[in-house]
Amino acid sequence: MINVKEKNIDQLNELAQNIRHRILEVVSKNGGHLSSTLGAVELIIGMHYVFDPKKDPFIFDVSHQAYAHKLLTDRWESFDTLRKFGGISGYTKPTESEYDYFNAGHSSTSISIAVGAAKAIKLKKEERIPVVLIGDGAMSAGMVYEALNELGFRKYPVVIILNDNEMSIGKPIGAISKYLTKLKAGKFYQGFKEKFKKFLDQAPNDVKYIAKKFEEMFSVNGIFFEEMGLEYIGPIDGHNLEEIIKTLTMAKELKKPVIVHAKTVKGKGYKQAEGYYEHWHGVGPFDLKTGEALKKPSLSATKVFSQELLRLAKLDEKIVGVTAAMPSGTGMKELMSEFPNRFWDVGIAEQHAVTSMAPLAKEGFVPFVAIYSTFLQRGYDQIIHDVCIDNYPVRFAIDRAGIVGADGETHQGVFDIGYLRIVPNITLFAPRDFETLKKAVEFAYRFDKSPSAFRYPRGAFCLEEGVFRPSEFVLGTAEILIPNDEIMLIAYGNGVGKAYETYKELKKEGIEVGVLDLRFVKPFDKQLLKSLKAKKWYVFSDNAKKGGIGEMLSEFANEEKMAVRIVSFEYPDRFIPHGSVEEVEKLLGVDKESIKEKIKKDLAYANKDD
């Protein structure tokens, strides 16, 4: 661990530059979060200088900005492995280091964690202080205010550093920053400022300095937080280490809940990334000198969804849509640009995003909710309570379904089938390639009998274009792509591509099998399944096995008293680590080669029983 407490300000500033250089060196090769973590370097050094990371819980909201913390805590050399399979995580992870207090990857949980930690510390009668680093973008989520509400009442000693770079992932969304701006323009505040200015004009120089500091403290930001029962200090320069250290020391000594408001520049130290550039939030490998991506962007499922929805939106003004702080990631940015009054980014507020679309459906509009699978989990109660109970036809476009790669456990989109198929009223379906994705969007647009959801992967589908003729979605109807009377590979969504690869591998071994695209899981095609002559079913879907397609088919076969053997190649019951899809699937034993060998062994076993 780098002992920052032994260094003077000049040495700390040099360390900050070295940390930035190391981050840029590794992220330009591996990809990762960049602008947010570059902007937080001095704040994290200040945290380590004033507090004790071995004793005091360091809690990073989302934790994508914690790279400097990793570098300061025994991971300088291993930082080369950032986000690589078997390497260090892009987020804080207690199993990786004793200095990582909590596993985080979703936004706006940090203050709740700090309140819980503060309760434990009080019960244990220990002298420790939770320290939170939270970005202003995370302040758009309601969970933050639930936690602040209790913290202001309980008065636990907690230091919250508000990293204010005036944006979240995209441009700032929400009323809080606008509210504070309006207060600054209000009569009371402006009148106070005017009177204070007249006083300063007549005051001696030594009084002016103290008075100026007092004026900075008496800010509307302070009024806002102090009304919630928290002390407020700031705003301070989030890149001035001397000021950061003095301020955090003061906050620590107060032994109260304190907000330290720090102004920072997102992307600090790398000119191309400084400021309002959403592209630099999360990046793939890039040329450090030019900032150009090393890999040319290819057609993605997100792009196809966006283009098709835009085409339909131009034809029907009743189509509306929402995303939660991910306009580029979900493809909604183009629609927001074309139709700013019909497509909205509500900030990091998935619950609100879901519920807000229900009345639009009730009023006769055609709402699309575009959210990553992992983030839709945060709006689950709203899906049930506000959409499905009254059967409002809200359309859910579930991006990043399946293994997402380097973001790991917190972001894998492998639970949506399980958590949605148990909900009454909802219709679930999935495309197998780009062309059927277009047809999925059109089916969702035309289908108004119930809420519906369709899922698609990050990047490209496994199945190449043109392998199978694209066909229209017909409610509850499956499609046999390759017939066979003995063995059937039953697949859903992106699993069709894996099933087809398995079909080709088995064919090389002289084993003939069929391929069936399930297309719908709610309702699913019971009649076609009952009519199948094949009595050996192998299931393919990029989803968790628990609650997945294999379990659904097993339940069905049991109810119908069907004598079929069902083996699922969905993901096992564990949280899935980061790494490329190929590396992770090999680890889980569901890669192409492993599946082929397992089927061969299973067929030999089943034939012996016969």
Coordinates of C-alpha atoms in Angstrom, one line a residue:
M1 CA 0.0 0.0 0.0
I2 CA 1.3 3.5 -0.9
N3 CA 1.5 5.5 2.4
V4 CA 0.3 8.9 1.3
K5 CA 0.4 10.3 4.8
E6 CA 4.2 10.5 4.6
K7 CA 4.2 12.7 1.5
N8 CA 4.1 16.5 1.3
I9 CA 1.8 18.4 -1.1
D10 CA 4.3 18.5 -3.9
Q11 CA 4.9 14.7 -3.7
L12 CA 1.1 14.1 -3.5
N13 CA 0.6 16.2 -6.7
E14 CA 3.3 14.1 -8.4
L15 CA 1.6 11.0 -7.2
A16 CA -1.7 12.2 -8.7
Q17 CA 0.0 12.6 -12.1
N18 CA 1.6 9.2 -11.9
I19 CA -1.8 7.6 -11.1
R20 CA -3.4 9.4 -14.1
H21 CA -0.6 8.1 -16.3
R22 CA -1.1 4.6 -15.0
I23 CA -4.8 4.7 -15.5
L24 CA -4.5 6.0 -19.1
E25 CA -1.8 3.5 -19.9
V26 CA -3.9 0.5 -18.8
V27 CA -7.4 1.7 -19.9
S28 CA -6.1 2.6 -23.4
K29 CA -5.1 -1.1 -23.7
N30 CA -7.9 -2.9 -21.8
G31 CA -10.8 -0.5 -22.0
G32 CA -12.7 0.5 -19.0
H33 CA -14.2 3.6 -17.3
L34 CA -12.1 6.6 -17.9
S35 CA -13.4 10.2 -17.5
S36 CA -15.1 9.6 -14.2
T37 CA -12.0 7.9 -12.6
L38 CA -9.6 10.5 -13.9
G39 CA -11.7 13.3 -12.3
A40 CA -11.6 11.7 -8.9
V41 CA -7.9 11.1 -8.4
E42 CA -7.2 14.0 -6.0
L43 CA -10.3 13.3 -4.0
I44 CA -9.3 9.7 -3.5
I45 CA -5.7 10.7 -2.5
G46 CA -7.3 13.1 0.0
M47 CA -9.5 10.3 1.4
H48 CA -6.4 8.1 1.9
Y49 CA -4.4 11.0 3.5
V50 CA -7.1 12.0 6.1
F51 CA -8.8 8.7 6.8
D52 CA -7.6 5.1 7.4
P53 CA -8.7 2.7 4.6
K54 CA -7.9 -0.3 6.8
K55 CA -10.3 0.9 9.5
D56 CA -12.7 3.5 8.0
P57 CA -15.1 2.1 5.4
F58 CA -14.4 3.6 2.0
I59 CA -17.6 3.5 0.0
F60 CA -17.5 4.4 -3.7
D61 CA -20.9 4.9 -5.4
V62 CA -21.0 2.7 -8.5
S63 CA -17.3 2.4 -7.8
H64 CA -16.3 2.8 -11.5
Q65 CA -14.4 5.9 -10.4
A66 CA -12.2 4.0 -7.8
Y67 CA -9.2 3.1 -10.0
A68 CA -7.0 5.5 -8.0
H69 CA -8.1 3.7 -4.8
K70 CA -7.0 0.4 -6.3
L71 CA -3.6 1.8 -7.3
L72 CA -3.0 3.1 -3.8
T73 CA -3.9 -0.2 -2.2
D74 CA -1.5 -2.9 -3.4
R75 CA -2.7 -3.2 -7.0
W76 CA -0.3 -1.0 -8.9
E77 CA 1.4 -4.0 -10.6
S78 CA -1.7 -6.1 -11.1
F79 CA -3.6 -3.1 -12.6
D80 CA -2.4 -4.4 -16.0
T81 CA -5.1 -7.1 -15.6
L82 CA -7.9 -4.7 -15.1
R83 CA -11.2 -6.1 -16.4
K84 CA -9.4 -9.1 -18.0
F85 CA -10.5 -12.7 -17.3
G86 CA -9.0 -13.7 -13.9
G87 CA -7.7 -10.1 -13.4
I88 CA -8.8 -7.3 -11.1
S89 CA -12.4 -6.0 -11.3
G90 CA -13.4 -2.6 -12.8
Y91 CA -15.3 -2.1 -9.5
T92 CA -14.6 -2.4 -5.8
K93 CA -14.7 -6.0 -4.7
P94 CA -14.1 -7.2 -1.1
T95 CA -12.9 -10.6 -2.3
E96 CA -10.2 -8.9 -4.3
S97 CA -8.8 -6.6 -1.5
E98 CA -9.4 -6.0 2.2
Y99 CA -9.4 -2.3 1.3
D100 CA -12.6 -2.7 -0.8
Y101 CA -15.4 -2.4 1.7
F102 CA -18.4 -3.2 -0.5
N103 CA -19.1 -4.7 -3.9
A104 CA -20.7 -2.0 -6.1
G105 CA -21.6 -1.6 -9.7
H106 CA -25.1 0.0 -9.6
S107 CA -25.6 3.6 -8.8
S108 CA -26.9 5.4 -5.8
T109 CA -26.4 2.8 -3.1
S110 CA -23.4 4.3 -1.3
I111 CA -25.2 6.5 1.3
S112 CA -27.5 3.6 2.3
I113 CA -24.4 1.4 2.8
A114 CA -22.8 4.2 4.8
V115 CA -25.8 4.5 7.1
G116 CA -25.7 0.7 7.7
A117 CA -22.0 0.8 8.4
A118 CA -22.5 3.7 10.8
K119 CA -25.1 1.7 12.7
A120 CA -22.8 -1.2 13.0
I121 CA -19.9 1.0 14.2
K122 CA -22.1 2.6 16.8
L123 CA -23.4 -0.8 18.1
K124 CA -19.8 -2.1 18.3
K125 CA -18.7 1.2 20.0
E126 CA -15.8 1.7 17.6
E127 CA -14.0 4.9 16.5
R128 CA -14.5 4.6 12.7
I129 CA -16.0 6.9 10.1
P130 CA -17.7 5.8 6.9
V131 CA -16.4 7.9 3.9
V132 CA -18.5 8.1 0.8
L133 CA -17.5 9.3 -2.7
I134 CA -20.6 9.9 -4.8
G135 CA -21.0 11.6 -8.1
D136 CA -23.6 14.3 -8.7
G137 CA -25.2 12.1 -11.4
A138 CA -26.1 9.5 -8.7
M139 CA -28.1 12.2 -6.9
S140 CA -30.9 11.8 -9.4
A141 CA -31.9 8.5 -7.8
G142 CA -34.5 8.4 -5.0
M143 CA -32.5 5.9 -2.9
V144 CA -30.0 8.6 -2.1
Y145 CA -32.7 10.8 -0.5
E146 CA -34.1 7.9 1.4
A147 CA -30.7 7.4 2.9
L148 CA -30.0 11.1 3.5
N149 CA -33.4 11.4 5.2
E150 CA -32.4 8.8 7.8
L151 CA -28.9 10.0 8.1
G152 CA -30.0 13.6 8.8
F153 CA -32.3 12.3 11.6
R154 CA -29.9 9.8 13.2
K155 CA -26.8 12.1 13.0
Y156 CA -24.3 9.3 12.6
P157 CA -20.7 10.5 11.8
V158 CA -20.4 10.0 8.0
V159 CA -18.4 12.0 5.6
I160 CA -20.0 12.2 2.1
I161 CA -17.8 13.7 -0.7
L162 CA -20.1 14.9 -3.5
N163 CA -18.0 14.8 -6.6
D164 CA -19.7 17.5 -8.7
N165 CA -18.6 17.4 -12.3
E166 CA -22.1 18.6 -13.4
M167 CA -22.9 15.4 -15.2
S168 CA -23.6 11.7 -14.8
I169 CA -22.9 9.5 -17.8
G170 CA -24.6 11.8 -20.2
K171 CA -25.7 15.4 -19.7
P172 CA -27.1 16.2 -16.2
I173 CA -30.8 15.2 -15.9
G174 CA -33.1 16.2 -13.1
A175 CA -34.5 19.1 -11.1
I176 CA -32.0 19.1 -8.2
S177 CA -29.2 21.1 -10.0
K178 CA -31.8 23.3 -11.6
Y179 CA -33.5 23.9 -8.2
L180 CA -30.2 25.0 -6.7
T181 CA -29.6 27.3 -9.8
K182 CA -33.0 28.8 -9.4
L183 CA -32.4 29.5 -5.7
K184 CA -29.2 31.3 -6.6
A185 CA -31.2 33.5 -8.9
G186 CA -33.9 34.1 -6.3
K187 CA -34.6 37.4 -4.6
F188 CA -33.5 36.3 -1.1
Y189 CA -30.2 35.0 -2.2
Q190 CA -29.5 37.8 -4.6
G191 CA -30.5 40.4 -2.0
F192 CA -28.2 38.8 0.5
K193 CA -25.3 38.8 -2.0
E194 CA -25.9 42.4 -2.8
K195 CA -25.9 43.6 0.8
F196 CA -22.8 41.4 1.5
K197 CA -21.0 42.9 -1.5
K198 CA -21.6 46.4 -0.1
F199 CA -20.3 45.3 3.3
L200 CA -17.1 43.9 1.7
D201 CA -16.5 47.0 -0.3
Q202 CA -16.2 49.0 2.9
A203 CA -14.5 46.4 5.1
P204 CA -10.7 46.3 5.8
N205 CA -8.7 43.7 3.8
D206 CA -8.2 41.3 6.7
V207 CA -11.9 41.2 7.3
K208 CA -12.6 40.8 3.6
Y209 CA -10.8 37.4 3.5
I210 CA -12.8 35.9 6.4
A211 CA -16.1 37.4 5.1
K212 CA -15.5 36.0 1.7
K213 CA -15.0 32.5 3.1
F214 CA -18.2 33.0 5.1
E215 CA -20.1 33.9 2.0
E216 CA -18.9 30.7 0.3
M217 CA -20.1 28.7 3.2
F218 CA -23.5 30.4 3.1
S219 CA -24.5 28.9 -0.2
V220 CA -27.8 27.6 -1.4
N221 CA -26.3 24.2 -1.8
G222 CA -25.6 24.3 2.0
I223 CA -29.1 25.4 2.7
F224 CA -30.5 22.5 0.8
F225 CA -28.4 19.8 2.6
E226 CA -28.6 21.5 6.0
E227 CA -32.4 21.4 5.8
M228 CA -32.0 17.6 5.6
G229 CA -30.0 17.7 8.8
L230 CA -26.5 17.5 7.4
E231 CA -23.6 19.8 7.8
Y232 CA -22.3 21.3 4.5
I233 CA -18.9 22.4 3.4
G234 CA -18.1 23.7 0.0
P235 CA -17.9 24.0 -2.8
I236 CA -14.1 23.3 -2.9
D237 CA -11.7 22.7 -5.7
G238 CA -11.7 18.9 -6.1
H239 CA -8.2 19.0 -7.8
N240 CA -6.5 21.1 -5.1
L241 CA -5.0 18.6 -2.7
E242 CA -4.1 21.1 0.0
E243 CA -7.7 22.3 0.1
I244 CA -9.1 18.8 -0.1
I245 CA -7.0 17.6 2.9
K246 CA -7.9 20.6 5.1
T247 CA -11.6 20.3 4.3
L248 CA -11.7 16.5 4.9
T249 CA -9.8 17.0 8.2
M250 CA -12.4 19.5 9.3
A251 CA -15.2 17.2 8.2
K252 CA -13.7 14.3 10.1
E253 CA -13.4 16.3 13.3
L254 CA -17.1 17.4 13.3
K255 CA -18.2 13.8 14.1
K256 CA -21.5 14.5 12.4
P257 CA -23.0 13.7 9.0
V258 CA -21.2 16.1 6.6
I259 CA -21.5 16.8 2.9
V260 CA -18.2 17.9 1.3
H261 CA -19.1 19.5 -2.0
A262 CA -16.1 19.2 -4.5
K263 CA -16.1 20.7 -8.0
T264 CA -14.1 18.5 -10.4
V265 CA -13.5 18.2 -14.2
K266 CA -14.5 14.9 -15.7
G267 CA -11.6 13.4 -17.6
K268 CA -9.1 15.6 -15.8
G269 CA -5.6 15.2 -17.2
Y270 CA -6.5 13.8 -20.6
K271 CA -7.5 16.7 -22.8
Q272 CA -9.7 14.6 -25.2
A273 CA -11.8 13.4 -22.3
E274 CA -12.3 16.6 -20.3
G275 CA -15.8 17.9 -20.1
Y276 CA -19.2 16.8 -21.5
Y277 CA -18.2 13.8 -23.6
E278 CA -20.3 10.8 -22.9
H279 CA -18.1 8.7 -25.2
W280 CA -15.3 8.9 -22.6
H281 CA -17.3 7.5 -19.7
G282 CA -16.6 3.9 -20.7
V283 CA -14.3 3.1 -23.5
G284 CA -12.8 0.2 -25.4
P285 CA -9.0 0.1 -26.2
F286 CA -7.9 3.3 -27.8
D287 CA -4.8 5.1 -29.2
L288 CA -3.5 7.2 -26.3
K289 CA -2.0 9.9 -28.5
T290 CA -5.0 10.5 -30.7
G291 CA -7.9 9.2 -28.6
E292 CA -9.1 7.1 -31.6
A293 CA -10.7 3.7 -30.9
L294 CA -8.5 0.8 -31.9
K295 CA -11.5 -1.3 -32.9
K296 CA -13.8 0.0 -35.5
P297 CA -17.4 0.0 -34.3
S298 CA -19.5 -2.7 -35.9
L299 CA -23.2 -3.1 -36.2
S300 CA -24.8 -3.9 -32.8
A301 CA -28.2 -5.1 -31.6
T302 CA -28.6 -1.7 -29.8
K303 CA -28.0 0.2 -33.1
V304 CA -30.5 -2.1 -35.0
F305 CA -33.1 -1.6 -32.3
S306 CA -32.6 2.2 -32.3
Q307 CA -32.8 2.5 -36.1
E308 CA -36.0 0.4 -36.3
L309 CA -37.7 2.2 -33.5
L310 CA -36.8 5.5 -35.1
R311 CA -38.3 4.4 -38.4
L312 CA -41.6 3.5 -36.7
A313 CA -41.6 6.6 -34.6
K314 CA -41.4 8.7 -37.8
L315 CA -44.6 7.0 -38.9
D316 CA -46.5 7.1 -35.7
E317 CA -46.4 10.0 -33.3
K318 CA -47.9 8.0 -30.5
I319 CA -44.7 6.1 -30.1
V320 CA -42.8 7.4 -27.0
G321 CA -39.9 6.1 -25.0
V322 CA -37.7 6.5 -21.9
T323 CA -34.3 5.4 -20.7
A324 CA -32.6 5.8 -17.3
A325 CA -29.3 7.7 -17.7
M326 CA -28.2 5.6 -20.6
P327 CA -29.3 7.4 -23.8
S328 CA -26.3 6.2 -25.9
G329 CA -26.0 2.8 -24.4
T330 CA -29.6 1.9 -25.1
G331 CA -29.8 3.7 -28.5
M332 CA -32.3 6.2 -27.3
K333 CA -30.0 9.2 -27.9
E334 CA -31.0 9.4 -31.6
L335 CA -34.7 9.3 -30.8
M336 CA -34.3 11.9 -28.1
S337 CA -32.6 14.1 -30.7
E338 CA -35.2 13.6 -33.3
F339 CA -38.2 13.8 -31.0
P340 CA -37.2 15.6 -27.8
N341 CA -40.9 15.9 -26.7
R342 CA -41.6 12.1 -27.0
F343 CA -38.4 10.4 -25.8
W344 CA -36.9 11.1 -22.4
D345 CA -33.9 10.4 -20.2
V346 CA -35.0 10.5 -16.6
G347 CA -31.6 10.1 -15.0
I348 CA -30.6 7.2 -12.7
A349 CA -34.2 6.4 -11.8
E350 CA -35.3 3.1 -13.2
Q351 CA -38.3 2.8 -10.9
H352 CA -39.6 6.2 -12.1
A353 CA -38.9 5.3 -15.7
V354 CA -41.0 2.2 -15.6
T355 CA -43.9 3.7 -13.7
S356 CA -44.0 6.9 -15.7
M357 CA -44.7 4.9 -18.9
A358 CA -47.8 3.1 -17.5
P359 CA -50.1 6.2 -17.7
L360 CA -48.8 6.9 -21.2
A361 CA -50.0 3.4 -22.2
K362 CA -53.3 4.0 -20.4
E363 CA -53.7 7.3 -22.4
G364 CA -53.3 5.5 -25.7
F365 CA -49.6 6.0 -26.4
V366 CA -47.1 3.3 -27.4
P367 CA -44.3 3.5 -24.7
F368 CA -41.0 1.8 -25.0
V369 CA -38.7 1.4 -22.0
A370 CA -35.1 0.8 -23.1
I371 CA -33.0 -0.4 -20.1
Y372 CA -30.2 -2.9 -19.6
S373 CA -31.2 -6.3 -18.2
T374 CA -29.1 -5.7 -15.0
F375 CA -30.7 -2.2 -14.4
L376 CA -34.2 -3.4 -15.1
Q377 CA -33.9 -5.3 -11.9
R378 CA -34.1 -2.0 -10.1
G379 CA -37.6 -1.4 -11.5
Y380 CA -39.0 -4.8 -10.7
D381 CA -41.7 -3.8 -8.2
Q382 CA -42.9 -1.2 -10.7
I383 CA -43.1 -3.7 -13.5
I384 CA -45.4 -5.9 -11.3
H385 CA -47.3 -3.2 -9.4
D386 CA -47.7 -0.3 -11.8
V387 CA -47.6 -2.0 -15.2
C388 CA -48.7 -5.7 -15.1
I389 CA -51.4 -5.7 -12.5
D390 CA -53.6 -3.4 -14.6
N391 CA -52.2 -4.9 -17.8
Y392 CA -50.9 -1.7 -19.4
P393 CA -49.1 -2.4 -22.8
V394 CA -45.7 -1.0 -21.9
R395 CA -43.0 -2.4 -24.1
F396 CA -39.6 -3.3 -22.5
A397 CA -36.6 -3.4 -24.7
I398 CA -34.0 -5.3 -22.6
D399 CA -30.5 -4.5 -23.8
R400 CA -27.3 -6.3 -22.7
A401 CA -29.1 -9.6 -22.1
G402 CA -26.7 -12.5 -21.4
I403 CA -23.0 -12.2 -20.5
V404 CA -21.8 -8.6 -20.9
G405 CA -18.0 -9.2 -20.5
A406 CA -15.6 -7.0 -18.6
D407 CA -18.2 -5.5 -16.2
G408 CA -18.7 -8.8 -14.4
E409 CA -21.1 -9.9 -11.6
T410 CA -23.0 -6.6 -11.2
H411 CA -23.8 -6.2 -14.8
Q412 CA -24.4 -9.7 -16.3
G413 CA -27.9 -9.7 -17.8
V414 CA -28.7 -13.3 -16.9
F415 CA -31.8 -13.0 -14.6
D416 CA -34.5 -11.3 -16.7
I417 CA -36.1 -14.4 -18.1
G418 CA -36.4 -15.8 -14.5
Y419 CA -37.7 -12.7 -12.9
L420 CA -40.1 -11.8 -15.6
R421 CA -41.7 -15.1 -16.6
I422 CA -43.2 -15.5 -13.2
V423 CA -45.2 -12.2 -13.5
P424 CA -48.8 -12.6 -14.7
N425 CA -49.9 -10.7 -17.9
I426 CA -46.5 -10.0 -19.4
T427 CA -45.6 -11.4 -22.8
L428 CA -41.9 -12.4 -23.4
F429 CA -40.2 -13.0 -26.7
A430 CA -36.7 -12.7 -28.3
P431 CA -35.1 -12.3 -31.7
R432 CA -32.3 -14.6 -32.9
D433 CA -30.4 -12.1 -35.2
F434 CA -30.5 -8.5 -36.5
E435 CA -33.3 -9.1 -39.0
T436 CA -35.6 -10.8 -36.5
L437 CA -34.8 -8.0 -34.0
K438 CA -36.3 -5.5 -36.4
K439 CA -39.4 -7.8 -36.5
A440 CA -39.4 -8.0 -32.7
V441 CA -39.6 -4.2 -32.5
E442 CA -42.4 -4.1 -35.0
F443 CA -44.3 -6.9 -33.1
A444 CA -43.9 -5.0 -29.8
Y445 CA -45.2 -1.8 -31.5
R446 CA -48.3 -3.5 -32.9
F447 CA -49.0 -5.7 -29.8
D448 CA -51.3 -3.9 -27.4
K449 CA -52.9 -6.8 -25.5
S450 CA -50.5 -6.8 -22.5
P451 CA -47.1 -5.5 -21.3
S452 CA -44.3 -7.1 -23.3
A453 CA -40.6 -7.5 -23.2
F454 CA -38.0 -8.6 -25.7
R455 CA -34.3 -9.2 -25.0
Y456 CA -31.1 -8.9 -27.1
P457 CA -27.4 -9.1 -26.4
R458 CA -24.6 -6.6 -26.2
G459 CA -23.0 -6.1 -29.6
A460 CA -23.8 -8.7 -32.2
F461 CA -25.8 -11.9 -32.1
C462 CA -24.1 -15.3 -32.1
L463 CA -26.1 -16.2 -35.3
E464 CA -24.7 -14.8 -38.5
E465 CA -27.2 -13.0 -40.8
G466 CA -28.8 -15.0 -43.6
V467 CA -28.5 -18.5 -42.0
F468 CA -32.3 -18.7 -41.5
R469 CA -35.0 -16.7 -43.3
P470 CA -36.4 -14.0 -41.0
S471 CA -40.0 -14.6 -40.2
E472 CA -42.7 -12.5 -38.5
F473 CA -43.4 -12.9 -34.8
V474 CA -46.8 -14.6 -34.2
L475 CA -48.0 -14.6 -30.6
G476 CA -46.9 -17.7 -28.8
T477 CA -45.6 -19.4 -31.9
A478 CA -42.3 -21.3 -32.1
E479 CA -40.4 -22.1 -35.3
I480 CA -38.6 -25.3 -36.3
L481 CA -35.5 -24.2 -38.2
I482 CA -34.0 -27.7 -38.8
P483 CA -36.3 -30.7 -38.4
N484 CA -35.3 -34.0 -36.6
D485 CA -37.4 -36.8 -35.2
E486 CA -34.9 -37.9 -32.4
I487 CA -32.9 -35.0 -31.0
M488 CA -33.9 -31.3 -30.8
L489 CA -31.8 -28.3 -29.8
I490 CA -34.4 -25.9 -28.4
A491 CA -33.1 -22.4 -28.2
Y492 CA -34.3 -18.9 -27.3
G493 CA -33.1 -15.5 -28.5
N494 CA -29.3 -15.4 -28.8
G495 CA -29.2 -19.0 -27.8
V496 CA -30.2 -19.9 -31.3
G497 CA -26.8 -19.0 -32.6
K498 CA -25.1 -21.2 -30.0
A499 CA -27.6 -24.0 -30.9
Y500 CA -26.7 -23.7 -34.6
E501 CA -23.0 -23.8 -33.8
T502 CA -23.6 -27.0 -31.8
Y503 CA -25.6 -28.4 -34.6
K504 CA -22.7 -27.9 -37.0
E505 CA -20.2 -29.4 -34.6
L506 CA -22.3 -32.5 -34.0
K507 CA -22.9 -33.0 -37.7
K508 CA -19.1 -33.2 -38.1
E509 CA -19.3 -36.1 -35.7
G510 CA -22.0 -37.8 -37.7
I511 CA -24.7 -36.9 -35.2
E512 CA -27.9 -35.4 -36.7
V513 CA -30.0 -33.0 -34.6
G514 CA -32.7 -30.5 -35.2
V515 CA -33.0 -26.8 -34.1
L516 CA -36.1 -25.1 -32.8
D517 CA -36.4 -21.4 -32.1
L518 CA -38.8 -21.1 -29.2
R519 CA -39.3 -17.3 -30.0
F520 CA -41.8 -16.9 -27.1
V521 CA -41.5 -18.0 -23.5
K522 CA -44.7 -16.4 -22.4
P523 CA -46.9 -17.7 -23.9
F524 CA -44.9 -20.5 -25.4
D525 CA -45.9 -22.9 -28.2
K526 CA -47.2 -25.9 -26.2
Q527 CA -48.9 -27.5 -29.2
L528 CA -45.7 -27.6 -31.3
L529 CA -43.7 -28.9 -28.4
K530 CA -46.3 -31.7 -27.7
S531 CA -46.2 -32.6 -31.4
L532 CA -42.4 -33.1 -31.5
K533 CA -41.3 -36.7 -32.1
A534 CA -37.9 -36.0 -30.7
K535 CA -37.6 -37.2 -27.1
K536 CA -34.2 -35.7 -26.3
W537 CA -34.3 -31.9 -25.8
Y538 CA -31.1 -29.8 -25.3
V539 CA -31.8 -26.2 -24.2
F540 CA -29.8 -23.1 -25.2
S541 CA -30.4 -19.6 -23.8
D542 CA -28.0 -17.0 -22.5
N543 CA -29.8 -16.8 -19.1
A544 CA -29.5 -18.3 -15.7
K545 CA -30.5 -22.0 -15.5
K546 CA -32.6 -21.3 -12.3
G547 CA -35.9 -19.9 -13.5
G548 CA -34.8 -20.3 -17.1
I549 CA -36.0 -22.0 -20.2
G550 CA -34.9 -25.5 -19.2
E551 CA -37.0 -25.3 -16.0
M552 CA -39.9 -24.0 -17.9
L553 CA -39.8 -26.9 -20.4
S554 CA -39.4 -29.4 -17.5
E555 CA -42.4 -28.0 -15.7
F556 CA -44.4 -28.3 -19.0
A557 CA -43.2 -31.8 -19.7
N558 CA -44.1 -32.9 -16.2
E559 CA -47.6 -31.3 -16.4
E560 CA -48.2 -33.0 -19.8
K561 CA -46.7 -36.3 -18.6
M562 CA -44.3 -36.3 -21.6
A563 CA -41.5 -38.8 -21.7
V564 CA -38.7 -36.5 -22.8
R565 CA -35.1 -36.0 -21.6
I566 CA -34.3 -32.3 -21.1
V567 CA -30.8 -31.0 -20.5
S568 CA -30.2 -27.3 -20.2
F569 CA -27.0 -25.5 -21.2
E570 CA -28.0 -22.3 -19.5
Y571 CA -25.7 -20.6 -17.0
P572 CA -25.2 -22.4 -13.6
D573 CA -26.4 -21.1 -10.3
R574 CA -23.6 -18.7 -9.5
F575 CA -22.7 -15.0 -10.0
I576 CA -20.7 -14.8 -13.2
P577 CA -17.2 -13.1 -13.2
H578 CA -15.8 -10.7 -15.7
G579 CA -14.0 -11.6 -18.8
S580 CA -14.8 -12.1 -22.5
V581 CA -17.9 -14.2 -23.4
E582 CA -15.7 -17.0 -24.7
E583 CA -13.5 -17.1 -21.6
V584 CA -16.4 -17.0 -19.2
E585 CA -18.5 -19.6 -21.0
K586 CA -15.5 -22.0 -21.1
L587 CA -15.2 -21.5 -17.3
L588 CA -18.9 -22.3 -16.9
G589 CA -18.6 -25.3 -19.2
V590 CA -21.1 -24.0 -21.7
D591 CA -18.7 -23.2 -24.6
K592 CA -19.1 -24.8 -28.0
E593 CA -16.6 -27.6 -27.4
S594 CA -17.8 -28.4 -23.9
I595 CA -21.4 -28.6 -25.0
K596 CA -20.6 -30.9 -27.9
E597 CA -18.8 -33.3 -25.6
K598 CA -21.5 -33.2 -22.9
I599 CA -24.2 -34.0 -25.5
K600 CA -22.2 -36.9 -26.9
K601 CA -21.8 -38.3 -23.4
D602 CA -25.4 -37.8 -22.6
L603 CA -26.5 -39.5 -25.8
A604 CA -24.3 -42.4 -25.0
Y605 CA -25.8 -42.6 -21.5
A606 CA -29.4 -42.2 -22.8
N607 CA -28.9 -44.8 -25.5
K608 CA -27.5 -47.3 -22.9
D609 CA -30.7 -46.8 -20.9
D610 CA -32.8 -47.4 -23.9

